[in-house]
Short mmCIF file of C-alpha atoms and ligand atoms in Angstrom, two decimals:
data_model
loop_
_atom_site.label_atom_id
_atom_site.label_comp_id
_atom_site.label_asym_id
_atom_site.label_seq_id
_atom_site.Cartn_x
_atom_site.Cartn_y
_atom_site.Cartn_z
CA MET N 1 -140.99 60.42 55.62
CA ILE N 2 -141.26 61.12 59.33
CA THR N 3 -143.93 60.27 61.87
CA VAL N 4 -145.63 62.77 64.13
CA ARG N 5 -147.02 61.32 67.35
CA VAL N 6 -150.24 63.14 68.14
CA PRO N 7 -151.32 63.29 71.81
CA GLY N 8 -154.82 62.21 72.80
CA PRO N 9 -156.20 65.71 73.32
CA LEU N 10 -155.32 66.70 69.72
CA ARG N 11 -156.58 63.58 67.98
CA ALA N 12 -159.99 65.12 67.45
CA LEU N 13 -158.17 67.28 64.89
CA THR N 14 -156.53 64.33 63.12
CA GLY N 15 -159.64 62.24 62.73
CA GLY N 16 -158.56 60.14 65.68
CA ALA N 17 -155.14 59.28 64.25
CA ALA N 18 -152.42 58.83 66.86
CA GLU N 19 -149.70 59.26 64.28
CA VAL N 20 -149.39 61.14 61.05
CA SER N 21 -146.73 60.38 58.45
CA LEU N 22 -145.45 63.25 56.37
CA ASP N 23 -142.43 64.65 54.58
CA ALA N 24 -140.54 67.46 56.24
CA VAL N 25 -136.99 68.73 56.59
CA THR N 26 -137.28 70.46 59.96
CA VAL N 27 -139.51 70.35 63.01
CA ARG N 28 -141.05 73.66 61.97
CA GLY N 29 -141.67 72.27 58.51
CA ALA N 30 -143.27 69.16 59.98
CA LEU N 31 -145.68 71.28 62.00
CA ALA N 32 -146.55 73.32 58.92
CA GLU N 33 -147.23 70.17 56.94
CA LEU N 34 -149.25 68.76 59.84
CA GLU N 35 -151.31 71.95 59.86
CA ARG N 36 -151.87 71.66 56.12
CA LYS N 37 -153.13 68.09 56.51
CA HIS N 38 -155.05 68.69 59.73
CA PRO N 39 -155.92 72.36 60.20
CA GLY N 40 -155.90 73.55 63.79
CA VAL N 41 -153.17 71.30 65.11
CA ALA N 42 -150.32 73.77 64.74
CA THR N 43 -152.11 76.51 66.64
CA ARG N 44 -152.33 74.11 69.59
CA VAL N 45 -148.56 73.72 69.45
CA LEU N 46 -147.29 77.13 68.33
CA ASP N 47 -148.38 80.58 69.43
CA ALA N 48 -149.11 83.49 67.10
CA SER N 49 -145.44 84.42 67.01
CA GLY N 50 -144.47 80.93 65.90
CA ALA N 51 -142.93 79.90 69.23
CA VAL N 52 -143.84 76.67 71.01
CA HIS N 53 -146.57 77.19 73.61
CA PRO N 54 -145.21 77.05 77.18
CA PHE N 55 -147.40 74.03 77.97
CA VAL N 56 -146.11 71.90 75.10
CA ARG N 57 -142.78 70.16 74.58
CA LEU N 58 -141.58 68.62 71.33
CA PHE N 59 -139.30 65.62 71.21
CA VAL N 60 -137.49 64.01 68.31
CA GLY N 61 -137.07 60.42 69.37
CA ALA N 62 -135.99 60.68 73.00
CA ASP N 63 -134.43 64.12 72.57
CA ASP N 64 -135.99 67.40 73.59
CA ILE N 65 -135.76 69.76 70.62
CA GLY N 66 -134.46 72.35 73.10
CA ASP N 67 -131.32 70.23 73.32
CA LEU N 68 -131.13 70.07 69.51
CA ALA N 69 -131.78 73.05 67.27
CA GLY N 70 -135.29 73.87 68.47
CA LEU N 71 -137.86 74.26 65.72
CA GLU N 72 -135.06 74.33 63.17
CA THR N 73 -133.93 70.82 64.16
CA VAL N 74 -133.33 68.85 60.99
CA LEU N 75 -135.26 65.61 60.71
CA ALA N 76 -133.97 62.40 59.21
CA ASP N 77 -136.04 59.82 57.39
CA ARG N 78 -138.11 57.76 59.85
CA ASP N 79 -137.61 60.19 62.73
CA GLU N 80 -140.45 60.42 65.21
CA LEU N 81 -141.63 63.84 66.33
CA ALA N 82 -143.67 63.65 69.54
CA ILE N 83 -145.97 66.42 70.71
CA VAL N 84 -146.23 66.23 74.50
CA PRO N 85 -148.63 68.67 76.18
CA ALA N 86 -148.96 69.26 79.90
CA ILE N 87 -152.05 67.24 80.74
CA ALA N 88 -154.08 66.73 83.85
CA GLY N 89 -156.89 64.27 84.18
CA GLY N 90 -157.09 60.85 85.63
CA ALA N 91 -159.49 61.58 88.44
CA HIS N 92 -162.51 62.80 86.51
CA ALA N 93 -163.96 61.79 83.19
CA MET W 1 -137.50 54.78 109.85
CA THR W 2 -140.93 55.17 108.32
CA ARG W 3 -140.99 57.33 105.22
CA ARG W 4 -143.94 59.63 104.76
CA ALA W 5 -145.52 60.46 101.41
CA LEU W 6 -148.06 63.09 100.45
CA VAL W 7 -150.55 61.81 97.85
CA VAL W 8 -152.41 64.60 96.03
CA GLY W 9 -155.55 63.23 94.39
CA ALA W 10 -157.42 60.09 95.46
CA GLY W 11 -158.97 59.25 92.10
CA GLY W 12 -157.97 57.07 89.18
CA LEU W 13 -154.24 57.72 89.52
CA GLY W 14 -154.18 58.38 93.25
CA GLY W 15 -155.76 54.98 93.91
CA PRO W 16 -153.03 52.77 92.44
CA LEU W 17 -150.39 55.20 93.69
CA ALA W 18 -151.61 55.05 97.27
CA LEU W 19 -152.21 51.30 97.31
CA ALA W 20 -148.71 50.64 95.96
CA LEU W 21 -146.94 53.13 98.20
CA GLY W 22 -148.92 51.98 101.23
CA ALA W 23 -148.00 48.38 100.50
CA ALA W 24 -144.37 49.46 100.17
CA GLY W 25 -144.48 50.62 103.77
CA LEU W 26 -144.77 54.36 103.37
CA GLU W 27 -147.02 56.34 105.69
CA LEU W 28 -149.46 58.25 103.51
CA TRP W 29 -151.22 61.56 103.82
CA ILE W 30 -153.89 61.62 101.13
CA VAL W 31 -155.51 64.88 99.99
CA ASP W 32 -158.60 65.17 97.77
CA PRO W 33 -161.58 67.53 97.99
CA ASP W 34 -164.13 65.29 96.29
CA VAL W 35 -166.58 62.58 97.26
CA VAL W 36 -166.92 59.25 95.46
CA GLU W 37 -169.49 59.24 92.67
CA ALA W 38 -171.00 56.17 91.04
CA SER W 39 -169.57 57.31 87.70
CA ASN W 40 -166.04 57.06 89.18
CA LEU W 41 -166.19 53.37 89.97
CA HIS W 42 -165.15 52.05 86.55
CA ARG W 43 -161.71 53.62 86.78
CA GLN W 44 -161.25 54.22 90.50
CA VAL W 45 -161.13 50.58 91.47
CA GLN W 46 -160.12 51.31 95.05
CA PHE W 47 -163.75 52.27 95.70
CA THR W 48 -166.88 50.16 95.92
CA PRO W 49 -170.55 51.13 95.59
CA ALA W 50 -170.65 51.41 99.39
CA ASP W 51 -168.20 54.33 99.16
CA VAL W 52 -170.45 56.50 96.98
CA GLY W 53 -171.07 59.83 98.68
CA GLN W 54 -168.10 59.42 101.02
CA PRO W 55 -164.91 61.54 100.85
CA LYS W 56 -162.41 60.01 98.43
CA ALA W 57 -159.39 60.81 100.60
CA ALA W 58 -160.80 59.03 103.66
CA ARG W 59 -162.05 56.04 101.67
CA LEU W 60 -158.73 55.61 99.89
CA ALA W 61 -156.91 55.89 103.22
CA ALA W 62 -159.25 53.20 104.58
CA ALA W 63 -158.43 50.98 101.61
CA VAL W 64 -154.71 51.36 102.34
CA VAL W 65 -155.25 50.63 106.03
CA ALA W 66 -157.38 47.59 105.21
CA ARG W 67 -154.35 46.19 103.38
CA GLY W 68 -152.10 46.67 106.38
CA GLY W 69 -150.80 50.12 105.48
CA VAL W 70 -150.75 53.42 107.34
CA ALA W 71 -152.69 56.32 105.85
CA ARG W 72 -154.95 59.21 106.65
CA GLY W 73 -157.17 61.21 104.37
CA PHE W 74 -157.87 64.92 104.23
CA GLN W 75 -160.94 66.17 102.39
CA THR W 76 -159.48 69.37 101.04
CA ARG W 77 -158.07 70.76 97.83
CA TRP W 78 -154.30 70.96 98.03
CA THR W 79 -153.08 74.52 97.97
CA PRO W 80 -149.63 75.97 98.49
CA ASP W 81 -151.03 77.97 101.42
CA ASP W 82 -151.84 75.00 103.59
CA ALA W 83 -149.19 72.77 102.07
CA ASP W 84 -146.67 73.66 104.71
CA ASP W 85 -149.08 72.31 107.32
CA LEU W 86 -150.11 69.25 105.35
CA GLY W 87 -146.80 68.49 103.77
CA GLU W 88 -144.33 69.10 106.52
CA ALA W 89 -141.48 66.62 106.68
CA MET W 90 -142.56 64.65 103.65
CA ASP W 91 -140.06 62.26 102.14
CA LEU W 92 -141.98 62.05 98.87
CA VAL W 93 -144.80 63.85 97.07
CA VAL W 94 -146.91 62.18 94.39
CA ASP W 95 -149.59 63.87 92.34
CA GLY W 96 -152.40 62.24 90.43
CA CYS W 97 -154.93 65.03 90.63
CA ASP W 98 -156.93 66.31 87.70
CA ASP W 99 -156.35 70.04 88.13
CA PRO W 100 -153.60 71.54 85.93
CA GLY W 101 -152.88 74.42 88.29
CA THR W 102 -152.61 72.11 91.28
CA LYS W 103 -150.10 69.91 89.46
CA PHE W 104 -147.80 72.89 88.92
CA GLY W 105 -148.35 74.00 92.53
CA VAL W 106 -147.49 70.56 93.88
CA ALA W 107 -144.35 70.35 91.77
CA ASP W 108 -143.23 73.88 92.66
CA TRP W 109 -143.80 73.17 96.33
CA ALA W 110 -141.85 69.90 96.22
CA VAL W 111 -138.95 71.61 94.44
CA ALA W 112 -138.90 74.42 96.99
CA ALA W 113 -138.96 71.88 99.82
CA GLY W 114 -136.19 69.79 98.24
CA THR W 115 -138.53 66.75 98.23
CA PRO W 116 -138.55 64.13 95.46
CA TYR W 117 -141.83 63.94 93.60
CA VAL W 118 -143.78 62.32 90.79
CA ILE W 119 -146.43 64.07 88.71
CA ALA W 120 -148.78 61.71 86.86
CA ALA W 121 -151.53 62.40 84.36
CA ALA W 122 -153.74 60.33 82.06
CA VAL W 123 -156.12 61.31 79.31
CA GLN W 124 -158.02 59.02 76.96
CA LEU W 125 -155.66 56.16 76.07
CA GLY W 126 -152.35 57.51 77.29
CA GLY W 127 -150.63 59.68 79.81
CA ASN W 128 -147.35 60.47 81.41
CA ALA W 129 -145.42 60.37 84.63
CA MET W 130 -142.62 62.75 85.47
CA ALA W 131 -140.09 62.11 88.22
CA GLY W 132 -138.31 64.97 89.96
CA ALA W 133 -135.68 65.25 92.65
CA PRO W 134 -133.36 67.94 93.97
CA GLY W 135 -130.75 68.92 91.42
CA ALA W 136 -132.64 67.55 88.42
CA ALA W 137 -134.80 69.42 85.92
CA CYS W 138 -138.25 70.09 87.38
CA TYR W 139 -141.84 69.91 86.13
CA ARG W 140 -141.77 73.65 85.41
CA CYS W 141 -138.50 73.22 83.51
CA LEU W 142 -140.46 70.82 81.31
CA PHE W 143 -143.73 72.73 81.03
CA GLU W 144 -143.57 76.41 81.84
CA ALA W 145 -147.26 76.84 82.62
CA PRO W 146 -150.58 74.97 82.64
CA ALA W 147 -152.47 74.75 79.38
CA PRO W 148 -155.55 76.91 79.05
CA ALA W 149 -158.76 75.00 79.70
CA LEU W 150 -159.65 74.64 76.05
CA GLN W 151 -156.54 72.55 75.50
CA CYS W 152 -157.76 69.89 77.91
CA ALA W 153 -161.17 69.62 76.31
CA THR W 154 -163.50 67.27 78.12
CA ALA W 155 -161.56 64.15 77.31
CA GLY W 156 -162.27 61.22 79.55
CA VAL W 157 -159.85 58.44 80.29
CA LEU W 158 -160.14 54.70 79.83
CA GLY W 159 -160.26 52.92 83.21
CA PRO W 160 -157.30 50.55 82.73
CA VAL W 161 -155.13 53.43 81.51
CA VAL W 162 -155.09 55.11 84.91
CA GLY W 163 -154.14 51.80 86.51
CA ALA W 164 -151.18 51.43 84.17
CA ILE W 165 -149.97 55.03 84.48
CA GLY W 166 -150.56 55.02 88.24
CA GLY W 167 -148.51 51.83 88.54
CA VAL W 168 -145.61 53.33 86.61
CA ALA W 169 -145.81 56.49 88.71
CA ALA W 170 -145.72 54.38 91.88
CA ALA W 171 -142.66 52.48 90.67
CA LEU W 172 -140.88 55.75 89.93
CA ALA W 173 -141.88 57.10 93.35
CA ILE W 174 -140.63 54.05 95.22
CA GLY W 175 -137.35 54.33 93.34
CA LEU W 176 -137.00 57.97 94.34
CA VAL W 177 -137.73 57.39 98.00
CA ARG W 178 -135.11 54.66 98.02
CA GLY W 179 -132.59 57.13 96.68
CA ASP W 180 -132.60 55.99 93.07
CA ARG W 181 -132.25 59.15 90.97
CA THR W 182 -131.94 57.33 87.62
CA HIS W 183 -135.13 58.84 86.27
CA ALA W 184 -135.14 62.19 88.10
CA GLY W 185 -135.64 64.87 85.48
CA SER W 186 -137.30 62.43 83.08
CA ILE W 187 -140.82 62.02 81.80
CA PHE W 188 -142.35 58.70 80.78
CA VAL W 189 -144.81 59.28 77.96
CA PHE W 190 -147.38 56.67 76.97
CA ASP W 191 -148.95 57.68 73.67
CA ASP W 192 -151.55 54.96 73.40
CA LEU W 193 -151.61 51.93 75.66
CA ARG W 194 -153.58 49.95 73.08
CA ALA W 195 -150.61 50.18 70.76
CA GLY W 196 -148.07 49.08 73.36
CA ALA W 197 -146.91 49.68 76.89
CA ASP W 198 -143.39 50.88 76.11
CA PRO W 199 -143.08 54.49 77.19
CA ARG W 200 -141.05 57.13 75.46
CA ILE W 201 -138.60 58.04 78.23
CA VAL W 202 -137.25 61.53 77.80
CA ARG W 203 -134.67 63.10 80.06
CA PHE W 204 -134.80 66.85 79.83
CA GLN W 205 -132.44 69.56 80.96
CA PRO W 206 -133.00 72.27 83.58
CA ARG W 207 -134.38 75.35 81.88
CA PRO W 208 -132.31 78.48 82.45
CA GLY W 209 -134.35 81.00 84.41
CA CYS W 210 -136.86 78.43 85.70
CA PRO W 211 -138.64 80.23 88.57
CA ALA W 212 -139.32 76.98 90.45
CA CYS W 213 -135.70 75.86 90.38
CA ALA W 214 -134.70 79.32 91.58
CA ARG W 215 -136.61 78.62 94.79
CA ALA W 216 -134.97 75.26 95.43
CA PRO W 217 -132.79 74.96 98.52
CA VAL W 218 -129.37 76.31 97.54
CA ALA W 219 -127.52 73.12 98.47
CA THR W 220 -129.57 71.10 96.00
CA ARG W 221 -129.33 73.41 93.01
CA ARG W 222 -127.21 72.35 90.13
CA ALA W 223 -123.84 73.98 90.02
CA GLU W 224 -124.20 76.77 87.51
CA SER W 225 -121.42 77.29 85.07
CA ALA W 226 -119.89 80.71 85.22
ZN1 ZN Y 1 -137.20 74.00 87.05
#
């Protein structure tokens, strides 16, 4: 079981949940499972070709998946996968 | 020698950033195109009801000056075109604006100028602050491009969240201007401040082919392996 940390802007798609626990072997698998549980999330993270959008970074623990094996990075039990989008905001509501 | 900092955005994040940096003795140039609205007051605590209708940049500068600091405000939207006039000889650039394109522009400009910088953002209950300095991975190494508008939705932000993120951003900025590069090339991510104030601190690597890094002064670029 791993935990996906869902950023604020995507929580409307997870019923408000900031984290989602699921079973997955790889980062790509985790996103697929996340999409199955909460449709729409994966398209905010991956483009039509299955690559990570340029305005999103994925981290496993404190490691950028780019420094690991990208979407094929293998997850261990209790790993945390964080979705970190480029956000603005802070001045206006 | 007085250090000079450019503060882009005089709102929820720019307020705590400017007050902290002004109190730390930096001379501030504050840029924001907007005027204070009554609906801002709950999260832009540097302003009072008397400021409503006044330019944010000038009122924030006045708040810094009232606390013994040195600051001036410019009621304009930061653009790369006039940045060379506004931002000449800056020792530090901090961004707390709410425009995704401006954040990338500010970061790109700081990288090209070889100036340390902090980019801060907050949405809903969390946010992040990224520190950059010459030789380290840059904001565009982290995120290649702004998200399309639909990704941002119309999410507001809880008032105390901007204070917390702005405070962290200010601490990072003061470290940078003092020469501390510990967190350069790192992003502090706060998922949900209700659940705890410990950030996820992620150091990321320069991205090969990053167009912003390619414009950095040659002396500050990372040595590239052959
Ligand atoms: Zn870069």
